Coordinates of C-alpha atoms in Angstrom, one line a residue:
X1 CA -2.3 -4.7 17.3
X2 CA -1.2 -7.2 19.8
X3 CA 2.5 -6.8 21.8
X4 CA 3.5 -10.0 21.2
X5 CA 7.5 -10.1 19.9
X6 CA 7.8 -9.9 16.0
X7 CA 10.2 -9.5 13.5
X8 CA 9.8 -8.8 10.3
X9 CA 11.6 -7.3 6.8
X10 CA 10.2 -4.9 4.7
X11 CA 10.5 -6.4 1.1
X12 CA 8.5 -5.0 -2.1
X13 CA 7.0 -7.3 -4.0
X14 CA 7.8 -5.5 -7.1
X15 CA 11.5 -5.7 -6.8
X16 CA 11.1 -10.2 -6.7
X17 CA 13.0 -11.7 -9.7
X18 CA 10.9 -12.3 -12.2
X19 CA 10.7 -13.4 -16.0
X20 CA 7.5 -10.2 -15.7
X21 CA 11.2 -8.1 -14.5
X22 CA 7.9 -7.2 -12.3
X23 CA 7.3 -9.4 -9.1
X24 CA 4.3 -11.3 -9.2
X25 CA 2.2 -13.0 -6.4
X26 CA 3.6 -16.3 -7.5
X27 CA 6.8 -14.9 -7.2
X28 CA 6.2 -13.6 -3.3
X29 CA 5.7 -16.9 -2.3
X30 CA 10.0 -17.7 -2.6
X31 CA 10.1 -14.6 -0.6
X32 CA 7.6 -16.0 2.5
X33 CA 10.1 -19.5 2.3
X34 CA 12.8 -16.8 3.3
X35 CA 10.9 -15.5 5.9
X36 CA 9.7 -18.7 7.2
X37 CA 12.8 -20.1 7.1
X38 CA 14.8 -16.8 8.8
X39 CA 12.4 -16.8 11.8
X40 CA 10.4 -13.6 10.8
X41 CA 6.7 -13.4 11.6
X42 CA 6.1 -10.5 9.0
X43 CA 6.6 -9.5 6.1
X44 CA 6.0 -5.6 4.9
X45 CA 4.9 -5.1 1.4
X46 CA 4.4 -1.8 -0.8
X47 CA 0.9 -0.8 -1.6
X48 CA -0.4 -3.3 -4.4
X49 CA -3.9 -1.3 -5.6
X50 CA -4.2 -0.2 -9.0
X51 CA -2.1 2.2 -9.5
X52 CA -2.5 5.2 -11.7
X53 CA -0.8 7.1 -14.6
X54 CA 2.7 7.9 -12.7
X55 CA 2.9 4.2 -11.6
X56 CA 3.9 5.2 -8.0
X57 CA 2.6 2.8 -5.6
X58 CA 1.4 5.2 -3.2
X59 CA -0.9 6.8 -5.6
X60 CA -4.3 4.8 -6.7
X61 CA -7.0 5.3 -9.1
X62 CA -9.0 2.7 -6.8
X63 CA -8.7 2.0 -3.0
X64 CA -9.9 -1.2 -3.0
X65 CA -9.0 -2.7 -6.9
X66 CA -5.5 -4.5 -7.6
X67 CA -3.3 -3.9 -9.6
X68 CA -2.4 -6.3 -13.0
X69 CA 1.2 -5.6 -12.7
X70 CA 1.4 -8.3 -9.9
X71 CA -0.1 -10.8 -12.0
X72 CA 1.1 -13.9 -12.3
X73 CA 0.8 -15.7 -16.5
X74 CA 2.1 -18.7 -15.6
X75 CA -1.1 -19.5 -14.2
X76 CA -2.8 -19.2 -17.1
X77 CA 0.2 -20.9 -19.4
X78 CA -0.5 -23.9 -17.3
X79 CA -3.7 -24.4 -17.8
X80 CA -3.4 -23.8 -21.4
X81 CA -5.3 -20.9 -21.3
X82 CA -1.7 -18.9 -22.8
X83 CA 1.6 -19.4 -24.3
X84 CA 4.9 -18.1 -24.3
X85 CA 4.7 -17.5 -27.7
X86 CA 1.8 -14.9 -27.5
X87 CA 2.3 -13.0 -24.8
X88 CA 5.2 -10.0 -24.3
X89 CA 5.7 -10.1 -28.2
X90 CA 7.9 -7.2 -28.3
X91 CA 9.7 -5.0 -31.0
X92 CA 13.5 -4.3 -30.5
X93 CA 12.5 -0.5 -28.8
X94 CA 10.3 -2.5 -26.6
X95 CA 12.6 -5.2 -25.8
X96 CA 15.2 -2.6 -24.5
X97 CA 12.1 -1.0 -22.1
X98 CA 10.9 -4.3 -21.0
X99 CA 14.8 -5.3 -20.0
X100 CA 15.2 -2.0 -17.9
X101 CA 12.2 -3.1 -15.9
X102 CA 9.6 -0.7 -17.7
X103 CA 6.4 -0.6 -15.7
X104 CA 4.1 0.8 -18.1
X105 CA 5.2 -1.8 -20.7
X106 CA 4.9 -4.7 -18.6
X107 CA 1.6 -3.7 -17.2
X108 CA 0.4 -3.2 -20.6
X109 CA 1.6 -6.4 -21.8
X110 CA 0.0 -8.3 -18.7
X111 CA -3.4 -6.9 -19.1
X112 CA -3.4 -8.2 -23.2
X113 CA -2.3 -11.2 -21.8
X114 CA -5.1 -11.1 -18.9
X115 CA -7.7 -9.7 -22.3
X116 CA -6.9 -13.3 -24.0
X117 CA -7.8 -15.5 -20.8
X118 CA -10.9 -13.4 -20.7
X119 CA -12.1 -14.7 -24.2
X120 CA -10.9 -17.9 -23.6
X121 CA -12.1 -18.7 -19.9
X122 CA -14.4 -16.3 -18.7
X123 CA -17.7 -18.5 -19.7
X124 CA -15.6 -21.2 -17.4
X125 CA -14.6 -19.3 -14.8
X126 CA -18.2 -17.6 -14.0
X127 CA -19.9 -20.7 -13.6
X128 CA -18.0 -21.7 -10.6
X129 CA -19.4 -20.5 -7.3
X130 CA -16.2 -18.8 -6.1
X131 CA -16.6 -16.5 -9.2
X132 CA -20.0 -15.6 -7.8
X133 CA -19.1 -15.1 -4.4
X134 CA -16.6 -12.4 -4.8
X135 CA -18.9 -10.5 -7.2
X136 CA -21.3 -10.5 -4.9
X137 CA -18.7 -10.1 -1.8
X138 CA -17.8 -7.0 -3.3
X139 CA -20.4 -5.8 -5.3
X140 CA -19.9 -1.8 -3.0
X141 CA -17.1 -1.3 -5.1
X142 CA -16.5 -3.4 -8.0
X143 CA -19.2 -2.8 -10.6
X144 CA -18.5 0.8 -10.1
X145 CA -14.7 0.4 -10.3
X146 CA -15.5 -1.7 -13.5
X147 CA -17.5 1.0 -14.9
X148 CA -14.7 4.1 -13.8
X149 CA -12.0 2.2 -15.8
X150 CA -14.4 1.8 -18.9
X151 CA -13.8 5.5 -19.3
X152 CA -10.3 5.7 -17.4
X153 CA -8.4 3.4 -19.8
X154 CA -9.3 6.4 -22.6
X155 CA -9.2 9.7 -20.7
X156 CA -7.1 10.0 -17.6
X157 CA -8.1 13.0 -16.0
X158 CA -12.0 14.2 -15.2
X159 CA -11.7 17.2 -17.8
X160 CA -11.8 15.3 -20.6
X161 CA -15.0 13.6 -19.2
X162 CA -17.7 14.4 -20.9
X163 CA -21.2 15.7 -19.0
X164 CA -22.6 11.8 -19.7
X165 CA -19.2 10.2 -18.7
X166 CA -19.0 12.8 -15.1
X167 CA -22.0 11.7 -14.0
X168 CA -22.6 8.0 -13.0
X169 CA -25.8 7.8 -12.3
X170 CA -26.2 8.8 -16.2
X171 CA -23.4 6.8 -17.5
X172 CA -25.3 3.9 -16.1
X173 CA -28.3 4.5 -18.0
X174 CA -26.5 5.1 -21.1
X175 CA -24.1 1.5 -21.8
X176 CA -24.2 -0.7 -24.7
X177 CA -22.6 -3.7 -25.4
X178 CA -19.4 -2.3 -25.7
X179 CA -19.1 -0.6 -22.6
X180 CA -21.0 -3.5 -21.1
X181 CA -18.1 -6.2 -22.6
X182 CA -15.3 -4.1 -21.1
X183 CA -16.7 -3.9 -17.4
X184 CA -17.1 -7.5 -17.5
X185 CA -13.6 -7.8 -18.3
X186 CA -12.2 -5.6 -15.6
X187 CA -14.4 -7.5 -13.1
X188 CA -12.8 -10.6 -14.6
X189 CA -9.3 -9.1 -14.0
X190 CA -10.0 -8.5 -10.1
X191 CA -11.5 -11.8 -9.5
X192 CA -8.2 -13.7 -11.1
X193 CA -6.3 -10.9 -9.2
X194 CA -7.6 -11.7 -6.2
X195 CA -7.7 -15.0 -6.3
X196 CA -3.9 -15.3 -7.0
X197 CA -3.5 -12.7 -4.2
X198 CA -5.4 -15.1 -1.4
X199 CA -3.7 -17.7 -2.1
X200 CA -0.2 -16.4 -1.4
X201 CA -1.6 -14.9 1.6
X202 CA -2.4 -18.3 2.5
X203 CA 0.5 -19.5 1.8
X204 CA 2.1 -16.8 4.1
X205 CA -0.5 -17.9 7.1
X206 CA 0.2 -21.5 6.9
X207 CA 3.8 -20.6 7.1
X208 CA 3.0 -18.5 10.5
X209 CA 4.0 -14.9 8.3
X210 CA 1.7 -12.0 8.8
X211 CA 1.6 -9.4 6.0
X212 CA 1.6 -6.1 6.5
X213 CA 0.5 -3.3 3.6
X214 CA 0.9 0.1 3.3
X215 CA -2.8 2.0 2.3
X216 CA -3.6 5.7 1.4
X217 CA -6.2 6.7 4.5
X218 CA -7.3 9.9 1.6
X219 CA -8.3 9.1 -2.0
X220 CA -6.2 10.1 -5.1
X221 CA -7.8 13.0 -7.0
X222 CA -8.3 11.2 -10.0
X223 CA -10.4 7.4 -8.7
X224 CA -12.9 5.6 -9.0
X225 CA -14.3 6.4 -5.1
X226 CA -14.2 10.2 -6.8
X227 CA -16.2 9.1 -9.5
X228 CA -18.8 7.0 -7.9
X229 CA -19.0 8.6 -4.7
X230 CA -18.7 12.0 -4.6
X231 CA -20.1 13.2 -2.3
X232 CA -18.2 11.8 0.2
X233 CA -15.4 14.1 -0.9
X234 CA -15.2 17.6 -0.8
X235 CA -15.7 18.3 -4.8
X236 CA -18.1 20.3 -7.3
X237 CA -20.5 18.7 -9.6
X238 CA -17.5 18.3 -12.1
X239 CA -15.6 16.4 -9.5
X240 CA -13.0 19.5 -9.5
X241 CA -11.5 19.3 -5.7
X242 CA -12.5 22.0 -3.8
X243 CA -9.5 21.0 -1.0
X244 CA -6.6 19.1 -1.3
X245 CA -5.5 17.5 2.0
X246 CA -1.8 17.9 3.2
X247 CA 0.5 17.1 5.3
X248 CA 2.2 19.6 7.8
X249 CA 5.2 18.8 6.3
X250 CA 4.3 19.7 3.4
X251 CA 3.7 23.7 4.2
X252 CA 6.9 24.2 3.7
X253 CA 7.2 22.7 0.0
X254 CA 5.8 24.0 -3.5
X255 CA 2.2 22.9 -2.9
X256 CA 1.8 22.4 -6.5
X257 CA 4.3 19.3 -6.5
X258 CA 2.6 17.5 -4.1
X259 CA 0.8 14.4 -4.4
X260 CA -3.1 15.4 -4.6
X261 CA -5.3 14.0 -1.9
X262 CA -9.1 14.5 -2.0
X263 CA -10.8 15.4 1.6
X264 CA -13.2 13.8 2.9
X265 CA -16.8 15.0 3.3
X266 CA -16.9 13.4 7.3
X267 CA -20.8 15.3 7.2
X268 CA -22.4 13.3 4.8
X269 CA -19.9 9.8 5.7
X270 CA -21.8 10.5 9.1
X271 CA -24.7 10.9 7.6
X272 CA -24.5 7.8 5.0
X273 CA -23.8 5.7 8.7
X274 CA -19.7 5.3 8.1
X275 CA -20.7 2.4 5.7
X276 CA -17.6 3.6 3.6
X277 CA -15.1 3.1 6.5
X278 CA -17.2 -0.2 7.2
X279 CA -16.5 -1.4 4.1
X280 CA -12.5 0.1 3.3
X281 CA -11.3 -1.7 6.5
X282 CA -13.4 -4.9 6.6
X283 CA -11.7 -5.4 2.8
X284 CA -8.4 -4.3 4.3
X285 CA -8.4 -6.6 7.0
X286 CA -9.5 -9.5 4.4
X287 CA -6.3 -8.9 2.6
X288 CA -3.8 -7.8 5.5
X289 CA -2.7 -8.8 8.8
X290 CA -1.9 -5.5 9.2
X291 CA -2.8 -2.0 7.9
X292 CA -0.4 1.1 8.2
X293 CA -1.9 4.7 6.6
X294 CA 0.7 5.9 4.9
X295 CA -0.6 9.9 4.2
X296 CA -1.9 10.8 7.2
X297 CA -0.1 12.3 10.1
X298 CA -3.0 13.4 12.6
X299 CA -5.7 11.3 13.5
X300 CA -8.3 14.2 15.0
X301 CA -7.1 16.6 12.0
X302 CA -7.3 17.2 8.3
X303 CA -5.3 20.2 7.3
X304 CA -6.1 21.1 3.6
X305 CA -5.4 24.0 1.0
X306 CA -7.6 25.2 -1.2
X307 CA -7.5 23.6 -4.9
X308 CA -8.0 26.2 -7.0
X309 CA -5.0 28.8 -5.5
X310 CA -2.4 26.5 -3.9
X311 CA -1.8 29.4 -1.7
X312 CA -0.4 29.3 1.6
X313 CA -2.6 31.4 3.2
X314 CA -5.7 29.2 2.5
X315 CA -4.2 26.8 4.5
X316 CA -7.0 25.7 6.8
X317 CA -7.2 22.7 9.7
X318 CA -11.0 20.7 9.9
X319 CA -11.8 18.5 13.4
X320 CA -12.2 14.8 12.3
X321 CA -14.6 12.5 13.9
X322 CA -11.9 10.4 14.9
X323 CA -14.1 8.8 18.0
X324 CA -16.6 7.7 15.9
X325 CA -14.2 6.9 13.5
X326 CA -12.4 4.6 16.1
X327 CA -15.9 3.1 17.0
X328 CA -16.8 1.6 13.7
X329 CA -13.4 0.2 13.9
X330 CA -13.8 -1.1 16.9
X331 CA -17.2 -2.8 15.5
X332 CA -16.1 -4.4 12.8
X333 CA -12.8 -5.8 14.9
X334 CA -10.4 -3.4 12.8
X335 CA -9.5 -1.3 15.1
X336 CA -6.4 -3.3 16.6
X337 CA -5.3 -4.0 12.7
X338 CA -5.0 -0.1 11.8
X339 CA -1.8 2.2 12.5
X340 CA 0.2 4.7 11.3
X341 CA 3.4 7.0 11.7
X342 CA 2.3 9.3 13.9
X343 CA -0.6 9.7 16.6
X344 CA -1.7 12.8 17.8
X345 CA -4.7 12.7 20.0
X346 CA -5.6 15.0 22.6
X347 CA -8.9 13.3 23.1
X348 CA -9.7 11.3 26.1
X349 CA -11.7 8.6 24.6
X350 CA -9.3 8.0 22.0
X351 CA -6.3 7.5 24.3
X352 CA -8.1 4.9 26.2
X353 CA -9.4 3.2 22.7
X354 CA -5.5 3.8 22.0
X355 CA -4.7 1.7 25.0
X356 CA -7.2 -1.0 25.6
X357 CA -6.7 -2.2 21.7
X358 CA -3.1 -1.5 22.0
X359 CA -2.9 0.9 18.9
X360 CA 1.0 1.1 18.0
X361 CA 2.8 3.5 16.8
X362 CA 5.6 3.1 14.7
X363 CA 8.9 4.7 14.9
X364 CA 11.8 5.0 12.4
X365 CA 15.7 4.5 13.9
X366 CA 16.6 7.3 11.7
X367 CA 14.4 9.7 14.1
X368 CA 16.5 8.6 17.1
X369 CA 19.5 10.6 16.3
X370 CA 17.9 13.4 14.2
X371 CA 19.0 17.0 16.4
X372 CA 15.7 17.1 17.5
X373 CA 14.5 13.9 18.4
X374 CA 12.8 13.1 21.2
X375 CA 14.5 10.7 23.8
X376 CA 11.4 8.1 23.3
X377 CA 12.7 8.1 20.0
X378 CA 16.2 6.1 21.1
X379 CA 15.9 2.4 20.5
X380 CA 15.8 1.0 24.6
X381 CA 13.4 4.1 25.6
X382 CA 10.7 3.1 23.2
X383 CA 7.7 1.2 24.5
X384 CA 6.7 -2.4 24.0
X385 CA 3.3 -0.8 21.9
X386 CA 5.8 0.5 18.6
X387 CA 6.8 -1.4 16.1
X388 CA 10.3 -0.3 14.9
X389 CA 11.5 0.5 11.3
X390 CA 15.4 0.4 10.5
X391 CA 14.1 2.8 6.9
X392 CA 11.3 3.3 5.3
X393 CA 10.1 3.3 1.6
X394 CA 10.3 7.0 1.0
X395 CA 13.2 7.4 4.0
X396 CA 16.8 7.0 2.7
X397 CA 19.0 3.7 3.3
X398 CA 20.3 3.6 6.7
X399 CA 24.3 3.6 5.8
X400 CA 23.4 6.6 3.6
X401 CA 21.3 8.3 6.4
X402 CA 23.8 7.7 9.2
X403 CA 27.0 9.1 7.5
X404 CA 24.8 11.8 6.3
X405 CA 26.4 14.4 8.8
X406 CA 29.2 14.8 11.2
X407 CA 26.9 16.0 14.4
X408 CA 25.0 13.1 13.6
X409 CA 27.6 10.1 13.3
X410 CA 28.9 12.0 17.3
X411 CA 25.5 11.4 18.7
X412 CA 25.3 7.6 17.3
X413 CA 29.2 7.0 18.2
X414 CA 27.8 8.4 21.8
X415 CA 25.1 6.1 21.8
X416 CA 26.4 3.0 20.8
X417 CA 29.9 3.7 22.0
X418 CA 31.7 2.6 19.2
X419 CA 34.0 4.8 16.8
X420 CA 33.5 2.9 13.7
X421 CA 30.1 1.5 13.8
X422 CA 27.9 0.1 11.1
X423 CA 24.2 -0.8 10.3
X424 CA 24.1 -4.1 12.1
X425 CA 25.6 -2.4 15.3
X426 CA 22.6 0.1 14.9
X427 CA 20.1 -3.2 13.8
X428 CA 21.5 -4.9 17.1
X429 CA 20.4 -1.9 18.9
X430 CA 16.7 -1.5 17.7
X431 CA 16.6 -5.9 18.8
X432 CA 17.5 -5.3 21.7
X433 CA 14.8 -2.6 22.1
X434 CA 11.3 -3.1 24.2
X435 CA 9.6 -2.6 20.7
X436 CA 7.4 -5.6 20.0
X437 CA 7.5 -5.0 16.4
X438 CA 10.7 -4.3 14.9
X439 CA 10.9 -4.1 10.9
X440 CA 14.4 -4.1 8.9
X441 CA 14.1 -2.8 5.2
X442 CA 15.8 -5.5 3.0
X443 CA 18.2 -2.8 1.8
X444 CA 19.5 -2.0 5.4
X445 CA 20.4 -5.8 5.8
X446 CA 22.5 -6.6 2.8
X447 CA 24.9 -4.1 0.7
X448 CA 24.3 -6.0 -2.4
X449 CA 20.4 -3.9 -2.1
X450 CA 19.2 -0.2 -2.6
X451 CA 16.5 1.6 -3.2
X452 CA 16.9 1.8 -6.8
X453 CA 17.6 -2.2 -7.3
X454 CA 15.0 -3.1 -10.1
X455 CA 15.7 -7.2 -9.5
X456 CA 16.4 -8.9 -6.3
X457 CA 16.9 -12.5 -6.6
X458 CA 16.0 -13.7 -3.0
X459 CA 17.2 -17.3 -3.5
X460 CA 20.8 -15.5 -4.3
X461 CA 20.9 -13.2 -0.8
X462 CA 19.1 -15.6 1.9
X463 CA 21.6 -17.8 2.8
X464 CA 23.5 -15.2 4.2
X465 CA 21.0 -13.3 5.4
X466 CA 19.1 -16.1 7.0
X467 CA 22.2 -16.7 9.3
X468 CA 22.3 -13.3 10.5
X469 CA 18.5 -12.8 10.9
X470 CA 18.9 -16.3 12.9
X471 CA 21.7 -14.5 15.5
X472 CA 19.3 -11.4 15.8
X473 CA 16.5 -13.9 16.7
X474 CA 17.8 -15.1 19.7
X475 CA 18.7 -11.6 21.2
X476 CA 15.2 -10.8 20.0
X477 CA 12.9 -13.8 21.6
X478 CA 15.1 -13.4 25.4

């Protein structure tokens, strides 16, 4: 990642105002104007691949498909391909659901919607040659996404699988028409998908915003890279995890409530040439400007437990091969695109990759003042290679954080020398850092935002915002 100056805000997508109550990439596009027009070269977004039964972003049946919620209809309205009279036809129960910004319903609702453009347009839509191209552009993943969700959209978990369904390579030899139909329309759904996604992220480029996505580095338990690639995971022939990959935070939590990560099988990705990594990051670096890995704290380590107990004692840490890891980045001119939260590398050659692709690492304000924290940690000791975050999507809001104890609100009064000081004193701060990337959640900025806001309506907020963002700007670009 380069060290040139950049601000940006971290704004979900889903949280837009919509008619969807479910930001769509149509909608996104009000908030680049914002950003254009604020000064901010880039713009943070949550995760936006298909997510699974929970409907957490973070969590993915597919690393590379995305997901119908962001869907924009109008599209599709407007060249007559829809109306509003036949789409989100709800019942009073319904109504109430959709009005409290229900994600199940809406995605529901979306993809009957997407199921009529499919009868109505696919014939169209496949003779033109940008059709063809991203089938074949994408053909490592796609078909056998198309084929995972043929089965997916009936049984949710790999159990209920039968011995035909488990197997791929015998599913494949066993579709009819039916199954046939249905993968066709799920391929249909990525291409419109993706379509409407490239063109906002034009939109953003032409306007001089970068985006920058949050990704899973593991695979969810229950995906279609499981299902179609096994054996780059460490699973049985029933695709039952043998390992589920942790954090080291997570040690000291009930193992069974956390999120289930697959590990990898690094043996046979060696052995298969990385062409999995080749092709996750050269499709990540399509969509993204930037890439952070959201579930991963050690580069050179995988620490896992084993599946079956969830016991403690079978915790157990494996050597990744980060180096070669780092190679095929470098290769395929990822390398400087990819970060996360934390970097721990002992290894010689990866410091020195770390440093002549300037790698950043970013930092959290809300670690500066923590009892613990390391000095680095304080806003004008970091480095110019860190990108800076005021909160993050699973940290809490910075007023709530900073007045969340007394020892705490003593080392910030010490700091920034003021008695009665507030989140823009602490957002002046991280400005005036030597950070080259510093990130402001949309929440920390205005009080009329928080975590659990279903609806922001960013027409309403910018004004203000704008002129503030504008002040911080000139402190920012001295």
């Amino acid at each position: 990642m380069d060290t040139l100056r950049e601000a940006g805000i971290l704004l979900p997508i889903s949280i837009l105002k919509s008619k969807y109550k479910h930001g769509t990439f149509k909608d996104a596009m009000k908030a680049v104007d914002f950003l254009n027009r604020a000064g901010q070269k880039i713009w943070h977004i949550e995760p936006i691949m298909y997510m699974d039964g929970d409907l957490r972003s973070e969590k993915s049946i597919s690393q590379f498909a995305l997901d119908p919620i962001y869907a924009d209809l109008d599209e599709f309205i407007n060249m007559g391909l829809l109306s509003t009279a036949e789409i989100f036809k709800l019942d009073e129960e319904a109504e109430k659901k959709f009005e409290a910004h229900d994600k199940e319903l809406i995605k529901a609702e979306k993809i009957k919607a997407l199921r009529l453009v499919y009868k109505r347009a696919y014939q169209d839509f496949t003779k033109e040659a940008i059709y063809q191209d991203f089938i074949n552009e994408n053909q490592y993943w796609l078909k056998d996404f198309s084929l995972f969700m043929t089965i997916y959209n009936k049984k949710k978990v790999f159990e209920e699988f039968s011995d035909e369904e488990i197997n791929i390579a015998i599913y494949k030899d066993n579709i009819d028409e039916e199954i046939e139909e249905e993968a066709k329309f799920q391929e249909f759904v990525q291409f419109l998908l993706y379509r409407q996604y490239l063109k906002l992220k034009n939109y953003a480029k032409d306007l001089g915003v970068k985006i920058l996505c949050d990704v899973p580095f593991y695979a969810n338990e229950i995906s279609s890279e499981a299902w179609a690639k096994k054996d780059y995971f460490e699973v049985d022939k029933k695709l039952r995890p043998l390992n589920y990959a942790i954090k080291a935070i997570e040690q000291d939590k009930d193992l069974n409530q956390i999120d289930k990560r697959l590990v990898y099988s690094f043996d046979f990705i060696a052995f298969d040439g990385y062409e999995y990594i080749k092709e996750k990051y050269s499709y990540y670096a399509k969509l993204f400007d930037y890439i952070r890995l959201i579930d991963i704290e050690d580069y050179e380590t995988t620490i896992k437990v084993d599946a079956k107990t969830m016991d403690l004692d079978t915790i157990s840490a494996d050597k990744n091969p980060i180096e070669e890891i780092f190679s095929v980045l470098k290769d395929i001119d990822v390398v400087n695109k990819v970060f996360t939260d934390y970097i721990r590398c002992n290894s010689k050659i990866i410091r020195k990759i770390m440093k002549d692709d300037r790698i950043i690492e970013s930092r959290t304000i809300q670690d500066a003042f923590d009892v613990n924290a390391d000095e680095k940690n304080l806003p004008l000791n970091v480095d110019k290679t860190c990108l800076y975050y005021s909160s993050d999507f699973d940290m809490k809001e910075l007023s709530k954080y900073l007045n969340s104890s007394s020892d705490m609100k003593l080392r910030i009064e010490d700091y920034t020398m003021k008695k009665d000081f507030n989140n823009y004193d602490i957002i002046e701060r991280m400005y005036s850092s030597n950070a080259s990337k510093v990130i402001i959640a949309l929440w920390d900025l205005s009080g009329e935002v928080n975590k659990k806001t279903c609806e922001v309506d960013i027409n309403e907020i910018s004004l203000k915002l704008e002129t503030i963002l504008k002040q911080y700007m000139i402190q920012f670009s001295r």
